[in-house]
Amino acid sequence: MSSIFPSVSFLSVLSFLLISPVPASAGELDGAWKQGCGPGIIKEEKFSGETAEYTETNFWEPTCKNAVVQTISRGKINLGEAVREPQGALSIDFTFSSVHMRPLYERTVEIYNKRHVCGISDWALNEEREVTGRECDFFGLGSVMRIPAAGEKRFGIVKVTEGALYFGRLTPEKNGLTPEARPVQLDPAPYRAVK
């Protein structure tokens, strides 16, 4: 990522989830999972029972050396039945409770405050600000993005296998915004258990 602004792919990435021999309950997903450098993005998932937290950290450069901003989405998961495809995956639904952003770079704080990004003018280094349901122009180009509101849902698939967690691969047609748009393929980039 060559900009100091978030890619906001967290919105589409939240079409979730994981990979393992078909888990029988949400508790089997418990723990922290992390994906390698993206380029320029590192994604993490934490599960505790039905509670989930997704964090996306954006970096200055594709090699993920200097962090710029984090987006943290919190909510609840509902692990469903096995899906027809891909084999061994389960449906998983996510309900947002909140979305927060945390600037990790001083220049990000300056720009966000100057432009009142998400209608907020008191951004502070390493401090979260809630952006749930807000409209945000991250790039200052008049391209406003609506952040999910509390109670909004995303519909995905998940599979855990051999210590790797896979989420559904998002496409324009299978974007996870409705049950009918639930992904039918797994993203090839796995999350690994954080020890």
Short mmCIF file of N, CA, C and O in Angstrom, two decimals, residues 45-165:
data_model
loop_
_atom_site.label_atom_id
_atom_site.label_comp_id
_atom_site.label_asym_id
_atom_site.label_seq_id
_atom_site.Cartn_x
_atom_site.Cartn_y
_atom_site.Cartn_z
N GLU A 45 -7.57 -12.48 13.04
CA GLU A 45 -8.88 -12.85 13.57
C GLU A 45 -8.69 -13.40 14.97
O GLU A 45 -7.78 -14.18 15.21
N LYS A 46 -9.57 -13.00 15.87
CA LYS A 46 -9.59 -13.57 17.23
C LYS A 46 -11.00 -14.04 17.51
O LYS A 46 -11.97 -13.31 17.25
N PHE A 47 -11.10 -15.26 18.04
CA PHE A 47 -12.40 -15.84 18.36
C PHE A 47 -12.42 -16.30 19.80
O PHE A 47 -11.45 -16.88 20.28
N SER A 48 -13.53 -16.05 20.45
CA SER A 48 -13.78 -16.56 21.79
C SER A 48 -15.26 -16.90 21.85
O SER A 48 -16.11 -16.01 21.95
N GLY A 49 -15.58 -18.20 21.73
CA GLY A 49 -16.98 -18.59 21.64
C GLY A 49 -17.61 -17.97 20.41
O GLY A 49 -17.12 -18.14 19.30
N GLU A 50 -18.68 -17.22 20.60
CA GLU A 50 -19.36 -16.58 19.47
C GLU A 50 -18.87 -15.16 19.21
O GLU A 50 -19.36 -14.49 18.32
N THR A 51 -17.90 -14.70 19.99
CA THR A 51 -17.37 -13.35 19.83
C THR A 51 -16.19 -13.38 18.85
O THR A 51 -15.34 -14.26 18.92
N ALA A 52 -16.16 -12.39 17.96
CA ALA A 52 -15.08 -12.31 16.96
C ALA A 52 -14.55 -10.89 16.88
O ALA A 52 -15.29 -9.92 17.05
N GLU A 53 -13.25 -10.80 16.59
CA GLU A 53 -12.60 -9.51 16.36
C GLU A 53 -11.69 -9.66 15.15
O GLU A 53 -10.82 -10.52 15.14
N TYR A 54 -11.91 -8.81 14.15
CA TYR A 54 -11.09 -8.82 12.93
C TYR A 54 -10.28 -7.53 12.91
O TYR A 54 -10.84 -6.44 13.04
N THR A 55 -8.96 -7.65 12.77
CA THR A 55 -8.08 -6.49 12.71
C THR A 55 -7.31 -6.51 11.40
O THR A 55 -6.73 -7.53 11.03
N GLU A 56 -7.34 -5.37 10.72
CA GLU A 56 -6.54 -5.21 9.50
C GLU A 56 -5.57 -4.07 9.75
O GLU A 56 -5.98 -2.95 10.07
N THR A 57 -4.27 -4.36 9.63
CA THR A 57 -3.23 -3.35 9.79
C THR A 57 -2.68 -3.01 8.42
O THR A 57 -2.24 -3.90 7.68
N ASN A 58 -2.72 -1.73 8.06
CA ASN A 58 -2.21 -1.24 6.78
C ASN A 58 -0.83 -0.63 6.99
O ASN A 58 -0.58 0.04 8.00
N PHE A 59 0.04 -0.84 6.00
CA PHE A 59 1.42 -0.40 6.08
C PHE A 59 1.77 0.53 4.93
O PHE A 59 1.10 0.53 3.90
N TRP A 60 2.85 1.29 5.11
CA TRP A 60 3.35 2.18 4.06
C TRP A 60 3.75 1.40 2.81
O TRP A 60 3.52 1.83 1.70
N GLU A 61 4.42 0.28 3.02
CA GLU A 61 5.03 -0.42 1.90
C GLU A 61 4.51 -1.84 1.81
O GLU A 61 3.97 -2.38 2.77
N PRO A 62 4.65 -2.47 0.65
CA PRO A 62 4.13 -3.82 0.45
C PRO A 62 4.75 -4.87 1.36
O PRO A 62 4.16 -5.92 1.59
N THR A 63 5.94 -4.60 1.91
CA THR A 63 6.62 -5.57 2.75
C THR A 63 6.21 -5.50 4.22
O THR A 63 6.78 -6.19 5.06
N CYS A 64 5.22 -4.66 4.55
CA CYS A 64 4.64 -4.58 5.89
C CYS A 64 5.66 -4.23 6.97
O CYS A 64 5.76 -4.91 7.99
N LYS A 65 6.40 -3.15 6.77
CA LYS A 65 7.39 -2.74 7.76
C LYS A 65 6.91 -1.59 8.63
O LYS A 65 7.16 -1.58 9.82
N ASN A 66 6.27 -0.58 8.08
CA ASN A 66 5.87 0.61 8.83
C ASN A 66 4.35 0.74 8.83
O ASN A 66 3.73 1.12 7.84
N ALA A 67 3.75 0.45 9.98
CA ALA A 67 2.29 0.47 10.11
C ALA A 67 1.76 1.89 10.06
O ALA A 67 2.36 2.81 10.61
N VAL A 68 0.60 2.05 9.42
CA VAL A 68 -0.01 3.35 9.23
C VAL A 68 -1.33 3.47 10.00
O VAL A 68 -1.56 4.45 10.72
N VAL A 69 -2.21 2.48 9.86
CA VAL A 69 -3.52 2.55 10.50
C VAL A 69 -4.08 1.14 10.66
O VAL A 69 -3.77 0.25 9.87
N GLN A 70 -4.86 0.95 11.72
CA GLN A 70 -5.55 -0.32 11.93
C GLN A 70 -7.05 -0.09 11.91
O GLN A 70 -7.53 0.94 12.38
N THR A 71 -7.76 -1.08 11.41
CA THR A 71 -9.21 -1.10 11.47
C THR A 71 -9.60 -2.35 12.25
O THR A 71 -9.11 -3.45 11.96
N ILE A 72 -10.45 -2.18 13.26
CA ILE A 72 -10.85 -3.29 14.13
C ILE A 72 -12.36 -3.43 14.08
O ILE A 72 -13.09 -2.50 14.43
N SER A 73 -12.83 -4.58 13.61
CA SER A 73 -14.27 -4.86 13.56
C SER A 73 -14.58 -5.91 14.60
O SER A 73 -13.95 -6.97 14.64
N ARG A 74 -15.56 -5.63 15.45
CA ARG A 74 -15.95 -6.55 16.51
C ARG A 74 -17.39 -6.96 16.31
O ARG A 74 -18.20 -6.18 15.81
N GLY A 75 -17.69 -8.21 16.72
CA GLY A 75 -19.06 -8.67 16.59
C GLY A 75 -19.22 -10.10 17.01
O GLY A 75 -18.40 -10.65 17.77
N LYS A 76 -20.28 -10.71 16.52
CA LYS A 76 -20.65 -12.08 16.88
C LYS A 76 -20.68 -12.93 15.62
O LYS A 76 -21.05 -12.46 14.54
N ILE A 77 -20.31 -14.20 15.77
CA ILE A 77 -20.41 -15.14 14.66
C ILE A 77 -21.50 -16.16 14.96
O ILE A 77 -21.81 -16.44 16.10
N ASN A 78 -22.06 -16.67 13.89
CA ASN A 78 -22.99 -17.79 13.96
C ASN A 78 -22.48 -18.83 12.98
O ASN A 78 -22.51 -18.62 11.77
N LEU A 79 -21.95 -19.91 13.50
CA LEU A 79 -21.41 -20.98 12.67
C LEU A 79 -22.56 -21.87 12.24
O LEU A 79 -23.32 -22.36 13.07
N GLY A 80 -22.71 -22.07 10.92
CA GLY A 80 -23.85 -22.81 10.39
C GLY A 80 -23.50 -24.21 9.92
O GLY A 80 -22.55 -24.83 10.37
N GLU A 81 -24.29 -24.64 8.97
CA GLU A 81 -24.18 -26.00 8.42
C GLU A 81 -23.08 -26.08 7.38
O GLU A 81 -22.59 -25.06 6.87
N ALA A 82 -22.73 -27.31 7.02
CA ALA A 82 -21.80 -27.53 5.92
C ALA A 82 -22.42 -26.99 4.63
O ALA A 82 -23.63 -27.06 4.43
N VAL A 83 -21.59 -26.39 3.78
CA VAL A 83 -22.06 -25.87 2.51
C VAL A 83 -21.78 -26.88 1.40
O VAL A 83 -20.95 -27.78 1.56
N ARG A 84 -22.49 -26.73 0.28
CA ARG A 84 -22.31 -27.66 -0.84
C ARG A 84 -20.89 -27.59 -1.40
O ARG A 84 -20.30 -28.60 -1.75
N GLU A 85 -20.39 -26.36 -1.51
CA GLU A 85 -19.02 -26.19 -1.97
C GLU A 85 -18.41 -25.01 -1.25
O GLU A 85 -19.12 -24.07 -0.91
N PRO A 86 -17.13 -25.06 -1.01
CA PRO A 86 -16.20 -26.17 -1.16
C PRO A 86 -16.38 -27.22 -0.07
O PRO A 86 -16.89 -26.92 1.01
N GLN A 87 -15.97 -28.42 -0.39
CA GLN A 87 -16.14 -29.55 0.52
C GLN A 87 -15.43 -29.28 1.85
O GLN A 87 -14.31 -28.80 1.90
N GLY A 88 -16.12 -29.57 2.94
CA GLY A 88 -15.55 -29.42 4.26
C GLY A 88 -15.71 -28.04 4.87
O GLY A 88 -15.34 -27.82 6.02
N ALA A 89 -16.27 -27.08 4.13
CA ALA A 89 -16.45 -25.73 4.66
C ALA A 89 -17.84 -25.59 5.28
O ALA A 89 -18.77 -26.31 4.92
N LEU A 90 -17.94 -24.67 6.22
CA LEU A 90 -19.20 -24.36 6.88
C LEU A 90 -19.61 -22.94 6.55
O LEU A 90 -18.76 -22.09 6.27
N SER A 91 -20.90 -22.68 6.63
CA SER A 91 -21.34 -21.29 6.53
C SER A 91 -21.02 -20.60 7.85
O SER A 91 -21.01 -21.23 8.92
N ILE A 92 -20.73 -19.33 7.77
CA ILE A 92 -20.47 -18.54 8.96
C ILE A 92 -21.00 -17.13 8.70
O ILE A 92 -20.76 -16.56 7.64
N ASP A 93 -21.78 -16.65 9.64
CA ASP A 93 -22.35 -15.31 9.52
C ASP A 93 -21.75 -14.44 10.60
O ASP A 93 -21.51 -14.89 11.71
N PHE A 94 -21.50 -13.18 10.26
CA PHE A 94 -20.91 -12.22 11.19
C PHE A 94 -21.87 -11.06 11.35
O PHE A 94 -22.37 -10.52 10.35
N THR A 95 -22.14 -10.67 12.60
CA THR A 95 -22.96 -9.50 12.89
C THR A 95 -22.08 -8.46 13.56
O THR A 95 -21.49 -8.71 14.61
N PHE A 96 -21.98 -7.28 12.94
CA PHE A 96 -21.14 -6.21 13.49
C PHE A 96 -21.73 -5.68 14.78
O PHE A 96 -22.94 -5.44 14.88
N SER A 97 -20.87 -5.47 15.76
CA SER A 97 -21.27 -4.69 16.94
C SER A 97 -20.60 -3.32 16.89
O SER A 97 -21.20 -2.32 17.25
N SER A 98 -19.35 -3.27 16.38
CA SER A 98 -18.66 -1.98 16.26
C SER A 98 -17.49 -2.09 15.28
O SER A 98 -16.98 -3.17 15.03
N VAL A 99 -17.10 -0.92 14.76
CA VAL A 99 -15.90 -0.80 13.92
C VAL A 99 -15.12 0.39 14.47
O VAL A 99 -15.68 1.47 14.69
N HIS A 100 -13.84 0.18 14.72
CA HIS A 100 -12.95 1.22 15.24
C HIS A 100 -11.74 1.35 14.32
O HIS A 100 -11.36 0.40 13.64
N MET A 101 -11.12 2.54 14.34
CA MET A 101 -9.87 2.76 13.63
C MET A 101 -8.85 3.32 14.61
O MET A 101 -9.20 4.08 15.52
N ARG A 102 -7.58 2.93 14.41
CA ARG A 102 -6.48 3.37 15.27
C ARG A 102 -5.33 3.84 14.39
O ARG A 102 -4.66 3.02 13.74
N PRO A 103 -5.04 5.15 14.34
CA PRO A 103 -3.87 5.63 13.58
C PRO A 103 -2.59 5.17 14.27
O PRO A 103 -2.46 5.25 15.48
N LEU A 104 -1.66 4.69 13.46
CA LEU A 104 -0.38 4.19 13.98
C LEU A 104 0.80 5.02 13.50
O LEU A 104 1.96 4.65 13.73
N TYR A 105 0.51 6.13 12.85
CA TYR A 105 1.55 6.97 12.25
C TYR A 105 1.14 8.42 12.44
O TYR A 105 -0.02 8.78 12.20
N GLU A 106 2.05 9.26 12.90
CA GLU A 106 1.72 10.65 13.24
C GLU A 106 1.12 11.42 12.06
O GLU A 106 0.19 12.20 12.22
N ARG A 107 1.65 11.20 10.87
CA ARG A 107 1.14 11.93 9.69
C ARG A 107 -0.32 11.54 9.40
O ARG A 107 -1.12 12.37 8.97
N THR A 108 -0.68 10.29 9.66
CA THR A 108 -2.07 9.86 9.50
C THR A 108 -2.96 10.67 10.43
O THR A 108 -4.03 11.16 10.03
N VAL A 109 -2.54 10.83 11.67
CA VAL A 109 -3.31 11.61 12.65
C VAL A 109 -3.51 13.03 12.13
O VAL A 109 -4.63 13.56 12.15
N GLU A 110 -2.44 13.66 11.66
CA GLU A 110 -2.51 15.04 11.16
C GLU A 110 -3.51 15.17 10.02
O GLU A 110 -4.36 16.07 10.02
N ILE A 111 -3.40 14.27 9.05
CA ILE A 111 -4.29 14.36 7.89
C ILE A 111 -5.73 14.05 8.26
O ILE A 111 -6.65 14.75 7.85
N TYR A 112 -5.94 13.02 9.06
CA TYR A 112 -7.31 12.68 9.48
C TYR A 112 -7.96 13.83 10.24
O TYR A 112 -9.13 14.15 10.04
N ASN A 113 -7.20 14.48 11.13
CA ASN A 113 -7.76 15.60 11.89
C ASN A 113 -8.02 16.81 10.99
O ASN A 113 -9.05 17.47 11.11
N LYS A 114 -7.09 17.10 10.10
CA LYS A 114 -7.25 18.25 9.20
C LYS A 114 -8.49 18.09 8.33
O LYS A 114 -9.22 19.05 8.09
N ARG A 115 -8.74 16.88 7.86
CA ARG A 115 -9.87 16.65 6.95
C ARG A 115 -11.10 16.11 7.67
O ARG A 115 -12.09 15.80 7.03
N HIS A 116 -11.04 15.96 8.98
CA HIS A 116 -12.18 15.45 9.76
C HIS A 116 -12.69 14.13 9.18
O HIS A 116 -13.89 13.97 8.94
N VAL A 117 -11.77 13.21 8.95
CA VAL A 117 -12.12 11.91 8.38
C VAL A 117 -13.15 11.22 9.28
O VAL A 117 -13.01 11.17 10.49
N CYS A 118 -14.20 10.73 8.67
CA CYS A 118 -15.32 10.08 9.35
C CYS A 118 -16.05 11.04 10.29
O CYS A 118 -16.74 10.62 11.22
N GLY A 119 -15.89 12.36 10.07
CA GLY A 119 -16.53 13.35 10.92
C GLY A 119 -15.87 13.49 12.27
O GLY A 119 -16.44 14.07 13.19
N ILE A 120 -14.65 12.99 12.40
CA ILE A 120 -13.92 13.01 13.68
C ILE A 120 -12.75 13.97 13.57
O ILE A 120 -12.00 13.93 12.59
N SER A 121 -12.58 14.82 14.58
CA SER A 121 -11.48 15.79 14.54
C SER A 121 -10.51 15.63 15.70
O SER A 121 -9.63 16.47 15.90
N ASP A 122 -10.66 14.56 16.48
CA ASP A 122 -9.73 14.35 17.60
C ASP A 122 -9.00 13.01 17.50
O ASP A 122 -8.78 12.32 18.49
N TRP A 123 -8.60 12.64 16.28
CA TRP A 123 -7.80 11.44 16.09
C TRP A 123 -6.51 11.59 16.91
O TRP A 123 -5.94 12.67 16.98
N ALA A 124 -6.04 10.50 17.51
CA ALA A 124 -4.81 10.53 18.32
C ALA A 124 -4.00 9.26 18.05
O ALA A 124 -4.57 8.19 17.80
N LEU A 125 -2.70 9.40 18.09
CA LEU A 125 -1.80 8.30 17.80
C LEU A 125 -2.07 7.12 18.73
O LEU A 125 -2.15 7.30 19.96
N ASN A 126 -2.22 5.93 18.15
CA ASN A 126 -2.42 4.67 18.88
C ASN A 126 -3.70 4.62 19.71
O ASN A 126 -3.81 3.80 20.61
N GLU A 127 -4.66 5.48 19.40
CA GLU A 127 -5.94 5.46 20.10
C GLU A 127 -7.08 5.15 19.13
O GLU A 127 -7.14 5.72 18.05
N GLU A 128 -7.97 4.25 19.55
CA GLU A 128 -9.11 3.87 18.72
C GLU A 128 -10.17 4.96 18.72
O GLU A 128 -10.41 5.60 19.75
N ARG A 129 -10.81 5.13 17.56
CA ARG A 129 -12.00 5.97 17.44
C ARG A 129 -13.06 5.12 16.77
O ARG A 129 -12.80 4.44 15.78
N GLU A 130 -14.27 5.17 17.31
CA GLU A 130 -15.35 4.38 16.73
C GLU A 130 -15.87 5.04 15.46
O GLU A 130 -16.14 6.25 15.43
N VAL A 131 -15.99 4.25 14.41
CA VAL A 131 -16.48 4.74 13.12
C VAL A 131 -17.71 3.96 12.66
O VAL A 131 -18.15 4.09 11.52
N THR A 132 -18.29 3.15 13.54
CA THR A 132 -19.44 2.31 13.20
C THR A 132 -20.54 3.14 12.54
O THR A 132 -20.97 4.16 13.09
N GLY A 133 -20.97 2.72 11.36
CA GLY A 133 -22.09 3.35 10.66
C GLY A 133 -21.80 4.71 10.06
O GLY A 133 -22.68 5.34 9.48
N ARG A 134 -20.57 5.19 10.15
CA ARG A 134 -20.23 6.53 9.63
C ARG A 134 -19.95 6.48 8.13
O ARG A 134 -19.68 5.43 7.57
N GLU A 135 -19.96 7.67 7.53
CA GLU A 135 -19.55 7.82 6.14
C GLU A 135 -18.19 8.50 6.16
O GLU A 135 -18.02 9.55 6.78
N CYS A 136 -17.21 7.89 5.47
CA CYS A 136 -15.83 8.35 5.56
C CYS A 136 -15.22 8.53 4.17
O CYS A 136 -15.33 7.64 3.33
N ASP A 137 -14.57 9.67 3.99
CA ASP A 137 -13.79 9.92 2.78
C ASP A 137 -12.32 9.79 3.16
O ASP A 137 -11.68 10.76 3.57
N PHE A 138 -11.80 8.58 3.06
CA PHE A 138 -10.43 8.30 3.50
C PHE A 138 -9.38 8.98 2.64
O PHE A 138 -8.30 9.29 3.11
N PHE A 139 -9.67 9.18 1.38
CA PHE A 139 -8.65 9.64 0.44
C PHE A 139 -8.78 11.12 0.08
O PHE A 139 -7.97 11.64 -0.67
N GLY A 140 -9.81 11.80 0.57
CA GLY A 140 -9.99 13.22 0.27
C GLY A 140 -10.36 13.48 -1.16
O GLY A 140 -10.13 14.56 -1.69
N LEU A 141 -10.95 12.50 -1.82
CA LEU A 141 -11.30 12.62 -3.23
C LEU A 141 -12.81 12.70 -3.46
O LEU A 141 -13.27 12.61 -4.58
N GLY A 142 -13.55 12.83 -2.38
CA GLY A 142 -15.01 12.86 -2.50
C GLY A 142 -15.62 11.49 -2.69
O GLY A 142 -16.81 11.37 -2.99
N SER A 143 -14.82 10.45 -2.53
CA SER A 143 -15.31 9.07 -2.64
C SER A 143 -15.62 8.57 -1.23
O SER A 143 -14.74 8.11 -0.52
N VAL A 144 -16.89 8.69 -0.86
CA VAL A 144 -17.30 8.37 0.51
C VAL A 144 -17.61 6.89 0.63
O VAL A 144 -18.30 6.31 -0.21
N MET A 145 -17.11 6.30 1.71
CA MET A 145 -17.39 4.89 2.00
C MET A 145 -18.21 4.82 3.27
O MET A 145 -17.88 5.48 4.26
N ARG A 146 -19.29 4.05 3.24
CA ARG A 146 -20.10 3.86 4.44
C ARG A 146 -19.58 2.67 5.22
O ARG A 146 -19.48 1.57 4.71
N ILE A 147 -19.25 2.91 6.47
CA ILE A 147 -18.77 1.86 7.36
C ILE A 147 -19.99 1.08 7.85
O ILE A 147 -21.04 1.67 8.13
N PRO A 148 -19.90 -0.23 7.99
CA PRO A 148 -21.04 -1.01 8.47
C PRO A 148 -21.58 -0.50 9.81
O PRO A 148 -20.80 -0.11 10.68
N ALA A 149 -22.89 -0.54 9.94
CA ALA A 149 -23.55 -0.14 11.18
C ALA A 149 -23.67 -1.35 12.11
O ALA A 149 -23.60 -2.50 11.67
N ALA A 150 -23.87 -1.07 13.38
CA ALA A 150 -24.11 -2.15 14.35
C ALA A 150 -25.34 -2.92 13.90
O ALA A 150 -26.34 -2.34 13.49
N GLY A 151 -25.24 -4.24 13.94
CA GLY A 151 -26.35 -5.09 13.53
C GLY A 151 -26.28 -5.55 12.09
O GLY A 151 -26.98 -6.49 11.71
N GLU A 152 -25.46 -4.90 11.26
CA GLU A 152 -25.30 -5.37 9.87
C GLU A 152 -24.62 -6.72 9.86
O GLU A 152 -23.83 -7.04 10.75
N LYS A 153 -24.92 -7.50 8.83
CA LYS A 153 -24.39 -8.85 8.73
C LYS A 153 -23.54 -9.03 7.48
O LYS A 153 -23.71 -8.32 6.49
N ARG A 154 -22.63 -10.01 7.55
CA ARG A 154 -21.88 -10.48 6.40
C ARG A 154 -21.99 -12.00 6.43
O ARG A 154 -22.06 -12.61 7.50
N PHE A 155 -21.98 -12.60 5.25
CA PHE A 155 -22.24 -14.03 5.11
C PHE A 155 -21.05 -14.67 4.41
O PHE A 155 -20.70 -14.30 3.31
N GLY A 156 -20.43 -15.65 5.08
CA GLY A 156 -19.22 -16.24 4.53
C GLY A 156 -19.18 -17.74 4.70
O GLY A 156 -20.17 -18.39 5.07
N ILE A 157 -18.02 -18.26 4.42
CA ILE A 157 -17.72 -19.67 4.64
C ILE A 157 -16.39 -19.75 5.37
O ILE A 157 -15.59 -18.82 5.35
N VAL A 158 -16.17 -20.89 6.04
CA VAL A 158 -14.95 -21.07 6.81
C VAL A 158 -14.57 -22.54 6.80
O VAL A 158 -15.43 -23.41 6.75
N LYS A 159 -13.28 -22.76 6.84
CA LYS A 159 -12.77 -24.12 6.91
C LYS A 159 -11.45 -24.09 7.67
O LYS A 159 -10.63 -23.20 7.46
N VAL A 160 -11.26 -25.06 8.58
CA VAL A 160 -10.00 -25.18 9.31
C VAL A 160 -9.43 -26.54 8.98
O VAL A 160 -10.13 -27.55 9.05
N THR A 161 -8.16 -26.56 8.60
CA THR A 161 -7.52 -27.81 8.29
C THR A 161 -6.02 -27.69 8.51
O THR A 161 -5.41 -26.70 8.12
N GLU A 162 -5.45 -28.67 9.20
CA GLU A 162 -4.01 -28.73 9.44
C GLU A 162 -3.45 -27.42 9.98
O GLU A 162 -2.43 -26.92 9.51
N GLY A 163 -4.13 -26.84 10.95
CA GLY A 163 -3.65 -25.62 11.60
C GLY A 163 -3.80 -24.36 10.78
O GLY A 163 -3.25 -23.33 11.12
N ALA A 164 -4.53 -24.44 9.68
CA ALA A 164 -4.75 -23.26 8.84
C ALA A 164 -6.24 -22.93 8.81
O ALA A 164 -7.09 -23.82 8.80
N LEU A 165 -6.54 -21.66 8.79
CA LEU A 165 -7.90 -21.16 8.77
C LEU A 165 -8.12 -20.44 7.45
O LEU A 165 -7.34 -19.58 7.06
#
